[in-house]
Structure formats: C-alpha cells, structure tokens
Amino acid sequence: MSSTKSSSVTPDLQVGFTNGVALTVAYNMLDQESENNGNLNRLNQDDINGSLNYSFPLPFRINRQKKVARSSLTALWSKAVTCLDRPSVSECEVTSDTRRQELRAGVDTDVMQTLSAGLQFSYSVNEARHINRKFSQMIITASVQLSLFAGDYR
C-alpha cells in the first residue's frame, strides 16, 4: 500500500515605488509525506526568491540622447531535506539535504535603435550536506545584441 500527502504555501509580494523601483519577494514551502511498504519518506522544502528592478537614465556625458539603463538584482535561497522514517528506527534518517544560495545582478541598455548591450554577474553556492559536498560558481557575462531587419522602411 502506498499513499502521498502534501501541503504547500506560496505567498508572494510585489511592490512598485514611485521612483521606478520594483520589488518582488516570493516564498514557497512544501511539506510532503509518502508512505510505501511501511516506510515513510518526508520532504521539507523552503524557497525564498527576491528581486529588485530599477531603470535609470544614463548620465549626459555617457550618452547625449536620453537612454535608459535597466538594472536588476535577484537573490535566491533554497533548502530541501528528505528523510526516511522507518518503524524500527526512532529518528527520521536524512537521505538528502540540499541547499542553494544564488545572487544575480545585471544592467543593460539600448546603445542605438538596433544595438543593445549588457553586463550580468551571477554567484551561486550549491551544497549537498548528506554527502558533504559544496560547489560554488561565479559567472560574468558581457553581451551585445544587434537587431538587423530585412524589409522596407516607409
């Protein structure tokens, strides 16, 4: 015989400020129990994700036209723990414990009508505590996008 019970809560908050700043925060909580052949697997997962977005005009010295730069900052925190609750053992034995933290930041702008450029940064730490492993990664990306049109302008 097998059965699964789960419950989740996923509230989020979005706030826009008068100066153009937009803030978004989301939380996700999942509790799940799966029973199979007398063994009970429990999963507890929590995720928090937040982002801050802001658009601002470029300084006149950089660009004589009124161009806008779009910036974003995002943070993520995640934790998932799974354990096996057997009748013969008093404690729930952890079979998986993973954690993740990530921070991303970026800025981009339209250089010309058909050309945009951006710079992004990302740093993440992934951890598997049940096997004592930790992995971190840093990424820096510079991008240029050129949009070419094949057609007739009138």
Coordinates of C-alpha atoms in Angstrom, one line a residue:
M1 CA 0.0 0.0 0.0
S2 CA 1.2 3.5 -0.8
S3 CA -0.1 7.0 -0.1
T4 CA 1.1 10.6 -0.5
K5 CA 0.1 13.7 1.4
S6 CA 1.4 17.1 0.7
S7 CA 0.8 20.7 1.7
S8 CA 2.2 23.8 0.3
V9 CA 2.2 27.6 0.9
T10 CA 3.3 30.0 -1.8
P11 CA 2.7 33.7 -0.9
D12 CA 4.4 36.4 -2.9
L13 CA 4.6 40.2 -2.6
Q14 CA 5.1 42.7 -5.4
V15 CA 5.7 46.4 -4.6
G16 CA 6.2 49.3 -7.1
F17 CA 7.7 52.5 -5.8
T18 CA 7.2 56.0 -7.3
N19 CA 10.8 56.3 -8.3
G20 CA 10.6 53.3 -10.6
V21 CA 11.9 50.7 -8.2
A22 CA 10.0 47.3 -8.3
L23 CA 10.4 44.8 -5.6
T24 CA 9.2 41.2 -5.7
V25 CA 9.5 38.6 -3.0
A26 CA 8.2 35.0 -3.2
Y27 CA 8.2 32.2 -0.6
N28 CA 7.4 28.6 -1.3
M29 CA 7.0 25.9 1.5
L30 CA 6.3 22.3 0.7
D31 CA 5.8 19.5 3.2
Q32 CA 5.2 16.1 1.7
E33 CA 4.9 12.6 3.2
S34 CA 5.0 9.4 1.0
E35 CA 4.3 6.1 2.6
N36 CA 5.3 2.9 0.8
N37 CA 5.5 -0.6 2.4
G38 CA 5.5 0.7 5.9
N39 CA 8.3 3.2 5.3
L40 CA 7.6 6.9 5.4
N41 CA 9.5 9.4 3.4
R42 CA 9.3 13.1 4.5
L43 CA 10.2 16.1 2.3
N44 CA 10.5 19.6 3.7
Q45 CA 11.4 22.2 1.1
D46 CA 11.7 26.0 1.5
D47 CA 12.4 28.5 -1.2
I48 CA 12.8 32.3 -1.0
N49 CA 13.3 34.4 -4.1
G50 CA 13.5 38.2 -4.2
S51 CA 14.2 40.6 -7.0
L52 CA 14.8 44.4 -7.2
N53 CA 14.5 46.1 -10.6
Y54 CA 15.3 49.8 -11.3
S55 CA 15.5 51.7 -14.5
F56 CA 17.5 55.0 -14.6
P57 CA 18.6 57.5 -17.2
L58 CA 22.3 57.3 -18.3
P59 CA 24.4 60.3 -17.5
F60 CA 24.6 63.0 -20.2
R61 CA 28.4 62.5 -20.5
I62 CA 27.9 58.9 -21.5
N63 CA 25.1 59.4 -24.0
R64 CA 23.8 62.6 -25.3
Q65 CA 20.4 61.1 -26.0
K66 CA 18.0 60.2 -23.2
K67 CA 18.8 56.5 -22.9
V68 CA 17.7 54.3 -20.0
A69 CA 19.7 51.6 -18.3
R70 CA 17.7 48.7 -16.8
S71 CA 19.2 47.1 -13.7
S72 CA 18.2 44.1 -11.7
L73 CA 19.3 42.3 -8.5
T74 CA 18.0 38.8 -7.7
A75 CA 18.6 36.6 -4.6
L76 CA 17.6 33.0 -4.2
W77 CA 17.7 30.7 -1.1
S78 CA 16.6 27.1 -1.3
K79 CA 16.6 24.2 1.2
A80 CA 15.3 20.7 0.6
V81 CA 15.5 17.9 3.2
T82 CA 14.3 14.4 2.7
C83 CA 14.3 11.8 5.4
L84 CA 13.2 8.1 5.8
D85 CA 11.1 7.4 8.8
R86 CA 11.2 3.6 9.4
P87 CA 9.2 1.9 12.2
S88 CA 12.3 0.2 13.5
V89 CA 14.3 3.4 13.9
S90 CA 13.4 6.1 16.4
E91 CA 14.6 9.1 14.3
C92 CA 13.9 10.1 10.8
E93 CA 17.1 9.3 8.8
V94 CA 18.2 12.0 6.4
T95 CA 18.6 10.7 2.9
S96 CA 19.0 14.0 1.1
D97 CA 19.8 17.5 2.3
T98 CA 20.5 20.1 -0.4
R99 CA 20.9 23.9 -0.1
R100 CA 21.4 26.6 -2.6
Q101 CA 22.1 30.3 -2.4
E102 CA 22.4 32.5 -5.5
L103 CA 22.9 36.2 -6.2
R104 CA 22.4 37.7 -9.7
A105 CA 22.9 41.3 -10.8
G106 CA 22.7 42.8 -14.2
V107 CA 22.4 46.0 -16.2
D108 CA 21.6 46.6 -19.8
T109 CA 20.7 49.5 -22.1
D110 CA 19.9 50.3 -25.7
V111 CA 23.0 51.8 -27.2
M112 CA 21.3 52.6 -30.5
Q113 CA 17.9 51.7 -32.0
T114 CA 19.2 48.3 -33.3
L115 CA 22.0 47.7 -30.7
S116 CA 21.8 46.9 -27.0
A117 CA 24.5 45.9 -24.5
G118 CA 24.5 44.4 -21.1
L119 CA 26.6 43.1 -18.2
Q120 CA 25.5 40.3 -15.9
F121 CA 27.0 38.8 -12.8
S122 CA 26.0 35.6 -11.0
Y123 CA 27.3 33.8 -7.9
S124 CA 25.8 30.6 -6.6
V125 CA 26.7 28.1 -3.9
N126 CA 25.2 24.6 -4.1
E127 CA 25.5 22.3 -1.2
A128 CA 24.7 18.6 -0.7
R129 CA 25.1 18.1 3.0
H130 CA 24.1 14.5 3.1
I131 CA 27.3 13.7 1.1
N132 CA 29.4 16.6 2.4
R133 CA 29.8 18.4 -1.0
K134 CA 29.8 22.1 -1.7
F135 CA 30.1 23.7 -5.1
S136 CA 30.3 27.4 -5.9
Q137 CA 30.2 29.1 -9.2
M138 CA 30.8 32.7 -10.4
I139 CA 29.7 33.9 -13.9
I140 CA 30.3 37.3 -15.5
T141 CA 28.7 37.9 -18.9
A142 CA 29.0 40.8 -21.2
S143 CA 26.6 40.8 -24.1
V144 CA 25.9 42.8 -27.3
Q145 CA 22.8 42.3 -29.4
L146 CA 22.4 43.6 -32.9
S147 CA 19.0 43.5 -34.4
L148 CA 19.0 43.6 -38.2
F149 CA 15.8 43.9 -40.2
A150 CA 15.2 42.7 -43.7
G151 CA 12.4 44.8 -45.0
D152 CA 11.3 48.1 -46.4
Y153 CA 11.0 51.1 -44.1
R154 CA 8.5 53.7 -45.2

